[in-house]
PDB file of C-alpha atoms (C1' of nucleotides) in Angstrom:
ATOM      1  CA  MET A   1     -44.044  59.092 -35.766  1.00 89.00           C
ATOM      2  CA  ASP A   2     -40.914  58.623 -32.976  1.00 96.00           C
ATOM      3  CA  GLN A   3     -39.818  61.438 -31.281  1.00 97.00           C
ATOM      4  CA  LEU A   4     -36.781  60.253 -29.588  1.00 98.00           C
ATOM      5  CA  GLU A   5     -35.611  57.958 -32.623  1.00 98.00           C
ATOM      6  CA  ILE A   6     -35.657  61.407 -35.406  1.00 98.00           C
ATOM      7  CA  PHE A   7     -33.966  63.060 -32.569  1.00 98.00           C
ATOM      8  CA  LYS A   8     -30.938  60.712 -32.387  1.00 98.00           C
ATOM      9  CA  ALA A   9     -30.955  60.465 -36.081  1.00 98.00           C
ATOM     10  CA  LEU A  10     -30.611  64.265 -35.983  1.00 98.00           C
ATOM     11  CA  SER A  11     -27.594  64.232 -33.351  1.00 98.00           C
ATOM     12  CA  ASN A  12     -24.973  63.251 -35.760  1.00 98.00           C
ATOM     13  CA  LYS A  13     -22.961  66.056 -37.672  1.00 98.00           C
ATOM     14  CA  THR A  14     -22.400  63.159 -40.959  1.00 98.00           C
ATOM     15  CA  ARG A  15     -26.864  63.036 -40.496  1.00 98.00           C
ATOM     16  CA  LEU A  16     -27.295  66.228 -41.092  1.00 98.00           C
ATOM     17  CA  GLN A  17     -24.735  67.252 -43.548  1.00 98.00           C
ATOM     18  CA  ILE A  18     -26.306  64.394 -45.733  1.00 98.00           C
ATOM     19  CA  LEU A  19     -30.307  65.738 -45.249  1.00 98.00           C
ATOM     20  CA  ASN A  20     -28.549  69.444 -46.192  1.00 98.00           C
ATOM     21  CA  TRP A  21     -27.396  67.977 -49.231  1.00 98.00           C
ATOM     22  CA  LEU A  22     -29.909  66.127 -50.354  1.00 98.00           C
ATOM     23  CA  LYS A  23     -32.246  69.348 -50.543  1.00 97.00           C
ATOM     24  CA  ASP A  24     -30.572  70.629 -52.928  1.00 97.00           C
ATOM     25  CA  PRO A  25     -29.201  67.339 -55.376  1.00 96.00           C
ATOM     26  CA  ASP A  26     -28.191  69.201 -58.318  1.00 94.00           C
ATOM     27  CA  LEU A  27     -26.003  71.168 -57.080  1.00 96.00           C
ATOM     28  CA  ASN A  28     -23.839  68.887 -54.301  1.00 96.00           C
ATOM     29  CA  PHE A  29     -23.815  66.117 -56.224  1.00 95.00           C
ATOM     30  CA  PRO A  30     -23.076  66.968 -59.784  1.00 91.00           C
ATOM     31  CA  ASP A  31     -21.619  63.842 -60.909  1.00 86.00           C
ATOM     32  CA  GLN A  32     -24.705  61.906 -61.225  1.00 82.00           C
ATOM     33  CA  LYS A  33     -26.116  65.101 -62.965  1.00 72.00           C
ATOM     34  CA  GLU A  34     -23.936  62.883 -65.937  1.00 71.00           C
ATOM     35  CA  HIS A  35     -25.258  59.719 -65.205  1.00 83.00           C
ATOM     36  CA  ALA A  36     -29.034  59.885 -64.423  1.00 76.00           C
ATOM     37  CA  ASN A  37     -31.711  62.752 -63.027  1.00 85.00           C
ATOM     38  CA  PHE A  38     -33.115  63.382 -59.728  1.00 80.00           C
ATOM     39  CA  ASP A  39     -36.518  62.231 -59.945  1.00 79.00           C
ATOM     40  CA  HIS A  40     -35.585  59.125 -57.082  1.00 86.00           C
ATOM     41  CA  GLY A  41     -33.004  61.068 -55.236  1.00 95.00           C
ATOM     42  CA  VAL A  42     -29.348  60.587 -55.164  1.00 97.00           C
ATOM     43  CA  CYS A  43     -27.413  57.098 -55.243  1.00 97.00           C
ATOM     44  CA  VAL A  44     -25.522  55.906 -51.911  1.00 98.00           C
ATOM     45  CA  GLY A  45     -22.231  55.948 -53.292  1.00 97.00           C
ATOM     46  CA  GLN A  46     -22.253  59.299 -54.722  1.00 97.00           C
ATOM     47  CA  ILE A  47     -23.285  60.722 -50.935  1.00 98.00           C
ATOM     48  CA  GLN A  48     -20.265  58.149 -49.373  1.00 98.00           C
ATOM     49  CA  ILE A  49     -17.345  59.806 -51.692  1.00 97.00           C
ATOM     50  CA  LYS A  50     -18.936  63.644 -50.309  1.00 97.00           C
ATOM     51  CA  ALA A  51     -19.399  62.013 -46.301  1.00 98.00           C
ATOM     52  CA  GLY A  52     -15.598  61.238 -47.201  1.00 97.00           C
ATOM     53  CA  LEU A  53     -16.696  57.807 -44.707  1.00 98.00           C
ATOM     54  CA  THR A  54     -16.855  54.199 -45.321  1.00 98.00           C
ATOM     55  CA  GLN A  55     -19.511  52.571 -47.788  1.00 98.00           C
ATOM     56  CA  SER A  56     -20.410  50.997 -45.017  1.00 98.00           C
ATOM     57  CA  THR A  57     -21.001  53.551 -42.367  1.00 98.00           C
ATOM     58  CA  VAL A  58     -23.079  56.188 -45.549  1.00 98.00           C
ATOM     59  CA  SER A  59     -25.478  52.983 -45.792  1.00 98.00           C
ATOM     60  CA  GLU A  60     -26.522  52.454 -42.324  1.00 98.00           C
ATOM     61  CA  TYR A  61     -26.580  56.041 -41.382  1.00 98.00           C
ATOM     62  CA  LEU A  62     -28.768  56.328 -44.843  1.00 98.00           C
ATOM     63  CA  SER A  63     -31.432  53.475 -42.619  1.00 98.00           C
ATOM     64  CA  THR A  64     -31.533  55.028 -40.171  1.00 98.00           C
ATOM     65  CA  LEU A  65     -32.244  58.507 -41.557  1.00 98.00           C
ATOM     66  CA  GLN A  66     -34.925  56.379 -43.262  1.00 98.00           C
ATOM     67  CA  ARG A  67     -36.209  54.162 -40.055  1.00 98.00           C
ATOM     68  CA  ALA A  68     -36.787  58.084 -38.209  1.00 98.00           C
ATOM     69  CA  GLY A  69     -38.685  58.861 -41.497  1.00 98.00           C
ATOM     70  CA  LEU A  70     -36.879  61.561 -42.825  1.00 98.00           C
ATOM     71  CA  VAL A  71     -35.282  60.495 -46.028  1.00 98.00           C
ATOM     72  CA  LYS A  72     -37.208  57.428 -48.355  1.00 97.00           C
ATOM     73  CA  SER A  73     -35.051  55.378 -50.716  1.00 97.00           C
ATOM     74  CA  THR A  74     -36.338  53.633 -54.062  1.00 96.00           C
ATOM     75  CA  ARG A  75     -33.553  51.064 -56.122  1.00 96.00           C
ATOM     76  CA  VAL A  76     -33.822  51.136 -59.412  1.00 95.00           C
ATOM     77  CA  GLY A  77     -31.590  48.133 -60.341  1.00 94.00           C
ATOM     78  CA  GLN A  78     -27.960  48.021 -58.649  1.00 96.00           C
ATOM     79  CA  TRP A  79     -29.257  51.379 -57.062  1.00 97.00           C
ATOM     80  CA  THR A  80     -30.141  52.804 -54.010  1.00 97.00           C
ATOM     81  CA  TYR A  81     -31.892  56.810 -54.740  1.00 97.00           C
ATOM     82  CA  TYR A  82     -32.293  58.627 -51.206  1.00 98.00           C
ATOM     83  CA  GLN A  83     -34.573  61.676 -50.973  1.00 98.00           C
ATOM     84  CA  ARG A  84     -35.348  63.935 -48.369  1.00 98.00           C
ATOM     85  CA  ASN A  85     -39.011  62.758 -46.817  1.00 98.00           C
ATOM     86  CA  GLU A  86     -40.707  67.013 -47.102  1.00 98.00           C
ATOM     87  CA  GLU A  87     -43.446  65.944 -45.121  1.00 98.00           C
ATOM     88  CA  ALA A  88     -41.856  64.088 -42.101  1.00 98.00           C
ATOM     89  CA  PHE A  89     -39.734  67.708 -41.755  1.00 98.00           C
ATOM     90  CA  GLU A  90     -43.064  69.601 -42.261  1.00 98.00           C
ATOM     91  CA  ALA A  91     -44.856  67.252 -39.323  1.00 98.00           C
ATOM     92  CA  LEU A  92     -41.429  67.794 -36.511  1.00 98.00           C
ATOM     93  CA  SER A  93     -41.651  71.583 -37.400  1.00 98.00           C
ATOM     94  CA  LYS A  94     -45.446  71.070 -35.972  1.00 97.00           C
ATOM     95  CA  LEU A  95     -44.828  68.717 -33.386  1.00 97.00           C
ATOM     96  CA  ILE A  96     -41.872  70.969 -31.956  1.00 97.00           C
ATOM     97  CA  GLN A  97     -44.560  73.814 -30.937  1.00 96.00           C
ATOM     98  CA  THR A  98     -46.785  71.722 -29.345  1.00 95.00           C
ATOM     99  CA  ASP A  99     -45.746  68.584 -28.244  1.00 94.00           C
ATOM    100  CA  ILE A 100     -42.378  69.060 -26.870  1.00 92.00           C
TER     101      ILE A 100
ATOM    102  CA  MET B   1     -27.807  77.765 -31.666  1.00 88.00           C
ATOM    103  CA  ASP B   2     -25.751  75.186 -31.695  1.00 95.00           C
ATOM    104  CA  GLN B   3     -28.348  72.638 -33.925  1.00 96.00           C
ATOM    105  CA  LEU B   4     -26.530  68.689 -32.986  1.00 98.00           C
ATOM    106  CA  GLU B   5     -26.234  70.335 -29.299  1.00 98.00           C
ATOM    107  CA  ILE B   6     -29.959  70.734 -29.842  1.00 98.00           C
ATOM    108  CA  PHE B   7     -30.615  67.609 -30.889  1.00 98.00           C
ATOM    109  CA  LYS B   8     -28.008  65.897 -28.454  1.00 98.00           C
ATOM    110  CA  ALA B   9     -30.020  66.640 -26.020  1.00 98.00           C
ATOM    111  CA  LEU B  10     -33.512  66.039 -27.263  1.00 98.00           C
ATOM    112  CA  SER B  11     -32.207  62.253 -27.086  1.00 98.00           C
ATOM    113  CA  ASN B  12     -32.979  61.577 -24.473  1.00 98.00           C
ATOM    114  CA  LYS B  13     -36.387  59.713 -22.774  1.00 98.00           C
ATOM    115  CA  THR B  14     -36.132  62.046 -19.558  1.00 98.00           C
ATOM    116  CA  ARG B  15     -34.761  65.113 -21.063  1.00 98.00           C
ATOM    117  CA  LEU B  16     -38.479  64.962 -23.445  1.00 98.00           C
ATOM    118  CA  GLN B  17     -40.074  64.544 -20.083  1.00 98.00           C
ATOM    119  CA  ILE B  18     -38.518  67.318 -18.384  1.00 98.00           C
ATOM    120  CA  LEU B  19     -39.671  69.844 -20.618  1.00 98.00           C
ATOM    121  CA  ASN B  20     -42.506  67.943 -21.046  1.00 98.00           C
ATOM    122  CA  TRP B  21     -43.332  68.585 -17.740  1.00 98.00           C
ATOM    123  CA  LEU B  22     -41.842  72.628 -17.717  1.00 98.00           C
ATOM    124  CA  LYS B  23     -45.070  73.120 -20.006  1.00 97.00           C
ATOM    125  CA  ASP B  24     -47.610  72.844 -17.224  1.00 96.00           C
ATOM    126  CA  PRO B  25     -45.973  73.446 -13.902  1.00 96.00           C
ATOM    127  CA  ASP B  26     -48.854  73.229 -12.077  1.00 94.00           C
ATOM    128  CA  LEU B  27     -50.293  70.114 -13.457  1.00 95.00           C
ATOM    129  CA  ASN B  28     -46.794  68.262 -13.057  1.00 96.00           C
ATOM    130  CA  PHE B  29     -45.483  69.729  -9.686  1.00 95.00           C
ATOM    131  CA  PRO B  30     -48.504  70.156  -7.176  1.00 91.00           C
ATOM    132  CA  ASP B  31     -46.023  69.692  -4.252  1.00 84.00           C
ATOM    133  CA  GLN B  32     -44.218  72.588  -5.070  1.00 80.00           C
ATOM    134  CA  LYS B  33     -47.648  74.486  -5.220  1.00 71.00           C
ATOM    135  CA  GLU B  34     -47.754  74.517  -2.180  1.00 69.00           C
ATOM    136  CA  HIS B  35     -44.610  76.267  -1.002  1.00 82.00           C
ATOM    137  CA  ALA B  36     -44.021  78.783  -3.771  1.00 75.00           C
ATOM    138  CA  ASN B  37     -45.027  79.193  -7.200  1.00 84.00           C
ATOM    139  CA  PHE B  38     -43.573  79.005 -10.190  1.00 78.00           C
ATOM    140  CA  ASP B  39     -42.884  82.694 -11.219  1.00 79.00           C
ATOM    141  CA  HIS B  40     -39.320  81.263 -11.896  1.00 84.00           C
ATOM    142  CA  GLY B  41     -39.785  77.473 -12.733  1.00 95.00           C
ATOM    143  CA  VAL B  42     -39.406  74.189 -11.140  1.00 97.00           C
ATOM    144  CA  CYS B  43     -36.524  73.783  -8.556  1.00 97.00           C
ATOM    145  CA  VAL B  44     -34.243  70.454  -9.110  1.00 98.00           C
ATOM    146  CA  GLY B  45     -35.895  68.876  -6.288  1.00 97.00           C
ATOM    147  CA  GLN B  46     -39.248  68.404  -8.027  1.00 97.00           C
ATOM    148  CA  ILE B  47     -37.775  67.269 -11.321  1.00 98.00           C
ATOM    149  CA  GLN B  48     -36.107  64.842  -9.545  1.00 98.00           C
ATOM    150  CA  ILE B  49     -38.630  63.039  -7.900  1.00 97.00           C
ATOM    151  CA  LYS B  50     -41.095  63.363 -10.568  1.00 97.00           C
ATOM    152  CA  ALA B  51     -38.140  61.793 -12.747  1.00 98.00           C
ATOM    153  CA  GLY B  52     -37.516  59.158 -10.467  1.00 97.00           C
ATOM    154  CA  LEU B  53     -34.054  59.430 -11.098  1.00 98.00           C
ATOM    155  CA  THR B  54     -30.718  59.863  -8.514  1.00 98.00           C
ATOM    156  CA  GLN B  55     -30.457  64.652  -7.781  1.00 98.00           C
ATOM    157  CA  SER B  56     -26.760  64.403  -9.649  1.00 98.00           C
ATOM    158  CA  THR B  57     -28.816  62.751 -13.152  1.00 98.00           C
ATOM    159  CA  VAL B  58     -30.856  65.086 -13.256  1.00 98.00           C
ATOM    160  CA  SER B  59     -28.973  67.855 -12.563  1.00 98.00           C
ATOM    161  CA  GLU B  60     -27.023  66.954 -15.316  1.00 98.00           C
ATOM    162  CA  TYR B  61     -29.795  66.327 -17.325  1.00 98.00           C
ATOM    163  CA  LEU B  62     -30.520  70.012 -16.822  1.00 98.00           C
ATOM    164  CA  SER B  63     -27.563  71.341 -16.861  1.00 98.00           C
ATOM    165  CA  THR B  64     -27.161  69.197 -20.740  1.00 98.00           C
ATOM    166  CA  LEU B  65     -31.088  71.217 -21.362  1.00 98.00           C
ATOM    167  CA  GLN B  66     -29.079  74.672 -20.858  1.00 98.00           C
ATOM    168  CA  ARG B  67     -26.059  74.697 -22.596  1.00 97.00           C
ATOM    169  CA  ALA B  68     -28.325  73.603 -25.825  1.00 98.00           C
ATOM    170  CA  GLY B  69     -30.398  77.275 -24.359  1.00 98.00           C
ATOM    171  CA  LEU B  70     -33.880  75.466 -24.465  1.00 98.00           C
ATOM    172  CA  VAL B  71     -34.018  76.472 -20.739  1.00 98.00           C
ATOM    173  CA  LYS B  72     -33.107  79.089 -18.229  1.00 97.00           C
ATOM    174  CA  SER B  73     -32.674  78.875 -14.629  1.00 97.00           C
ATOM    175  CA  THR B  74     -32.565  81.170 -11.305  1.00 96.00           C
ATOM    176  CA  ARG B  75     -31.052  81.135  -8.664  1.00 96.00           C
ATOM    177  CA  VAL B  76     -34.007  82.396  -5.206  1.00 95.00           C
ATOM    178  CA  GLY B  77     -31.662  80.997  -1.783  1.00 94.00           C
ATOM    179  CA  GLN B  78     -30.453  77.429  -2.486  1.00 96.00           C
ATOM    180  CA  TRP B  79     -33.104  76.571  -5.091  1.00 97.00           C
ATOM    181  CA  THR B  80     -32.647  76.493  -8.521  1.00 97.00           C
ATOM    182  CA  TYR B  81     -35.649  77.299 -10.541  1.00 97.00           C
ATOM    183  CA  TYR B  82     -35.990  76.190 -13.748  1.00 98.00           C
ATOM    184  CA  GLN B  83     -38.590  76.904 -16.730  1.00 98.00           C
ATOM    185  CA  ARG B  84     -38.657  76.751 -20.593  1.00 98.00           C
ATOM    186  CA  ASN B  85     -37.260  78.746 -23.409  1.00 98.00           C
ATOM    187  CA  GLU B  86     -40.265  78.774 -25.539  1.00 98.00           C
ATOM    188  CA  GLU B  87     -37.913  81.084 -27.746  1.00 98.00           C
ATOM    189  CA  ALA B  88     -35.650  78.440 -28.417  1.00 98.00           C
ATOM    190  CA  PHE B  89     -38.174  75.838 -29.500  1.00 98.00           C
ATOM    191  CA  GLU B  90     -40.415  78.396 -31.832  1.00 98.00           C
ATOM    192  CA  ALA B  91     -36.539  79.447 -32.860  1.00 97.00           C
ATOM    193  CA  LEU B  92     -35.753  75.827 -33.625  1.00 98.00           C
ATOM    194  CA  SER B  93     -39.162  74.970 -35.374  1.00 98.00           C
ATOM    195  CA  LYS B  94     -38.558  77.791 -37.712  1.00 97.00           C
ATOM    196  CA  LEU B  95     -34.848  75.718 -38.350  1.00 97.00           C
ATOM    197  CA  ILE B  96     -35.767  73.354 -39.399  1.00 97.00           C
ATOM    198  CA  GLN B  97     -37.778  74.934 -42.373  1.00 96.00           C
ATOM    199  CA  THR B  98     -35.463  76.300 -43.174  1.00 95.00           C
ATOM    200  CA  ASP B  99     -31.557  74.739 -41.813  1.00 94.00           C
ATOM    201  CA  ILE B 100     -32.492  70.835 -41.511  1.00 92.00           C
TER     202      ILE B 100
ATOM    203  C1'  DA C   1     -19.250  79.048  13.399  1.00 95.35           C
ATOM    204  C1'  DA C   2     -22.544  74.760  13.176  1.00 95.35           C
ATOM    205  C1'  DG C   3     -25.560  71.567  10.655  1.00 95.35           C
ATOM    206  C1'  DG C   4     -28.949  71.295   7.608  1.00 95.35           C
ATOM    207  C1'  DT C   5     -30.999  71.527   3.083  1.00 95.35           C
ATOM    208  C1'  DA C   6     -30.311  72.764  -1.845  1.00 95.35           C
ATOM    209  C1'  DT C   7     -28.219  71.801  -5.989  1.00 95.35           C
ATOM    210  C1'  DA C   8     -23.368  70.698  -8.723  1.00 95.35           C
ATOM    211  C1'  DT C   9     -18.965  68.643  -9.864  1.00 95.35           C
ATOM    212  C1'  DC C  10     -16.196  64.483 -10.076  1.00 95.35           C
ATOM    213  C1'  DG C  11     -15.039  59.842 -11.171  1.00 95.35           C
ATOM    214  C1'  DG C  12     -16.453  55.404 -13.238  1.00 95.35           C
ATOM    215  C1'  DA C  13     -19.063  52.007 -14.736  1.00 95.35           C
ATOM    216  C1'  DA C  14     -22.621  49.878 -18.041  1.00 95.35           C
ATOM    217  C1'  DA C  15     -25.041  50.505 -22.610  1.00 95.35           C
ATOM    218  C1'  DA C  16     -24.683  53.028 -26.724  1.00 95.35           C
ATOM    219  C1'  DT C  17     -22.980  55.282 -30.840  1.00 95.35           C
ATOM    220  C1'  DC C  18     -19.569  55.432 -34.616  1.00 95.35           C
ATOM    221  C1'  DC C  19     -17.430  54.096 -38.013  1.00 95.35           C
ATOM    222  C1'  DC C  20     -14.245  50.394 -39.895  1.00 95.35           C
ATOM    223  C1'  DG C  21     -13.162  46.082 -42.671  1.00 95.35           C
ATOM    224  C1'  DA C  22     -14.403  41.975 -44.260  1.00 95.35           C
ATOM    225  C1'  DT C  23     -18.689  40.046 -46.365  1.00 95.35           C
ATOM    226  C1'  DA C  24     -22.836  38.777 -47.787  1.00 95.35           C
ATOM    227  C1'  DT C  25     -26.337  39.919 -51.180  1.00 95.35           C
ATOM    228  C1'  DG C  26     -28.681  41.401 -55.004  1.00 95.35           C
ATOM    229  C1'  DC C  27     -28.604  43.363 -59.943  1.00 95.35           C
ATOM    230  C1'  DC C  28     -26.914  43.475 -64.326  1.00 95.35           C
ATOM    231  C1'  DA C  29     -23.445  42.180 -68.590  1.00 95.35           C
ATOM    232  C1'  DA C  30     -20.857  38.927 -71.166  1.00 95.35           C
TER     233       DA C  30
ATOM    234  C1'  DT D   1     -23.001  31.759 -65.034  1.00 95.35           C
ATOM    235  C1'  DT D   2     -18.891  33.405 -63.711  1.00 95.35           C
ATOM    236  C1'  DG D   3     -17.396  38.214 -62.617  1.00 95.35           C
ATOM    237  C1'  DG D   4     -18.030  42.770 -61.388  1.00 95.35           C
ATOM    238  C1'  DC D   5     -20.351  46.613 -59.614  1.00 95.35           C
ATOM    239  C1'  DA D   6     -24.232  49.049 -56.017  1.00 95.35           C
ATOM    240  C1'  DT D   7     -24.919  48.546 -51.641  1.00 95.35           C
ATOM    241  C1'  DA D   8     -26.365  46.214 -47.017  1.00 95.35           C
ATOM    242  C1'  DT D   9     -25.417  43.994 -42.870  1.00 95.35           C
ATOM    243  C1'  DC D  10     -21.792  41.693 -39.184  1.00 95.35           C
ATOM    244  C1'  DG D  11     -18.341  41.845 -35.905  1.00 95.35           C
ATOM    245  C1'  DG D  12     -16.177  44.428 -32.566  1.00 95.35           C
ATOM    246  C1'  DG D  13     -12.049  48.230 -30.977  1.00 95.35           C
ATOM    247  C1'  DA D  14     -12.929  53.038 -30.135  1.00 95.35           C
ATOM    248  C1'  DT D  15     -15.437  57.343 -28.532  1.00 95.35           C
ATOM    249  C1'  DT D  16     -19.546  58.918 -25.779  1.00 95.35           C
ATOM    250  C1'  DT D  17     -23.910  58.763 -23.451  1.00 95.35           C
ATOM    251  C1'  DT D  18     -25.688  57.262 -19.516  1.00 95.35           C
ATOM    252  C1'  DC D  19     -27.155  56.895 -14.848  1.00 95.35           C
ATOM    253  C1'  DC D  20     -24.688  56.242 -10.357  1.00 95.35           C
ATOM    254  C1'  DG D  21     -22.650  57.285  -5.402  1.00 95.35           C
ATOM    255  C1'  DA D  22     -19.554  60.484  -3.313  1.00 95.35           C
ATOM    256  C1'  DT D  23     -18.071  64.465  -1.962  1.00 95.35           C
ATOM    257  C1'  DA D  24     -17.727  69.855  -2.816  1.00 95.35           C
ATOM    258  C1'  DT D  25     -20.310  73.881  -3.018  1.00 95.35           C
ATOM    259  C1'  DA D  26     -23.264  77.519  -1.587  1.00 95.35           C
ATOM    260  C1'  DC D  27     -27.361  79.466   1.424  1.00 95.35           C
ATOM    261  C1'  DC D  28     -29.728  79.031   5.073  1.00 95.35           C
ATOM    262  C1'  DT D  29     -31.149  78.693   9.899  1.00 95.35           C
ATOM    263  C1'  DT D  30     -29.485  78.854  14.807  1.00 95.35           C
TER     264       DT D  30
END
DNA sequence: AAGGTATATCGGAAAATCCCGATATGCCAA
DNA sequence: TTGGCATATCGGGATTTTCCGATATACCTT
C-alpha cells in the first residue's frame, strides 16, 4: 500500500468520479447492461463515454487507479473490465486512522 | 470538506511526513520542548528544520494543509503553532467508507 | 523609533500532471 | 489473413505543482 501513490491517484476529479460511478454500475452504465453483465465490472469504452474524455486519457486513468490498487481489471476477449477493489478502500480508511 | 483539496494536500511526501511528525511533538520536536510546550502545536521553524526545506516552502505546505482542514494554527506572539485537526482525519476515514 | 526574529507572500525555474491525437497491440469475425 | 473493434502506449503542448531566493509583514525588545 503506497500511501503517496494512492493519494495522487485520488487527486483528480475525473478519477474520483470514475470510482464513484463504479459503485453502482447498474445505475451509471445502463448501456453495458444491455450487452453484458457486471460480473467483472465495467468496460473501458463505457467509462470513457461517461467521462467525456478521450479513450487514451481514460485508459491511462484506469491504469493509474489500478497501480494504486483501487481497482482491479479483467480481460475478456477484446474488452477490459474494471471494478472497484473494496478491500483497498477499507484498508485506506483504516490507514488514515492509524498511519497518517 | 473538499475531497479533491484534501487528497491533493496529501499527495506530497513532505506534507505526509509533517502530519506524521505532528502526531508526536514530544518525540519529533525535542528542541521546542525546551522553550515552549505543545499546547498549541509546533511552530513553523521547528517543522522547517526537521523537513530540511526552506522556510518559505514549509510555510506554504502548512498553509496547504490548513486550507484542506487537516491542521489548525494558533498565532502566539511572533510564532505560529500548527497542530493536527484530528476531527478532519476521522471525517476523512468515514468519507472513504461512504463517499469515495 | 530601530533592529532582530518568526512567518507569510511573491516571482519564477524545473519537474510533474493533465489530456490530447496518433499509433501500436490484441482479439475476433469473415 | 484481412479488416474491424477495444484497449494500451507513445509523443507532446498546456497547465499545475514543487521548491527556491527575495522580499514583505508582524511582533518583540531595547
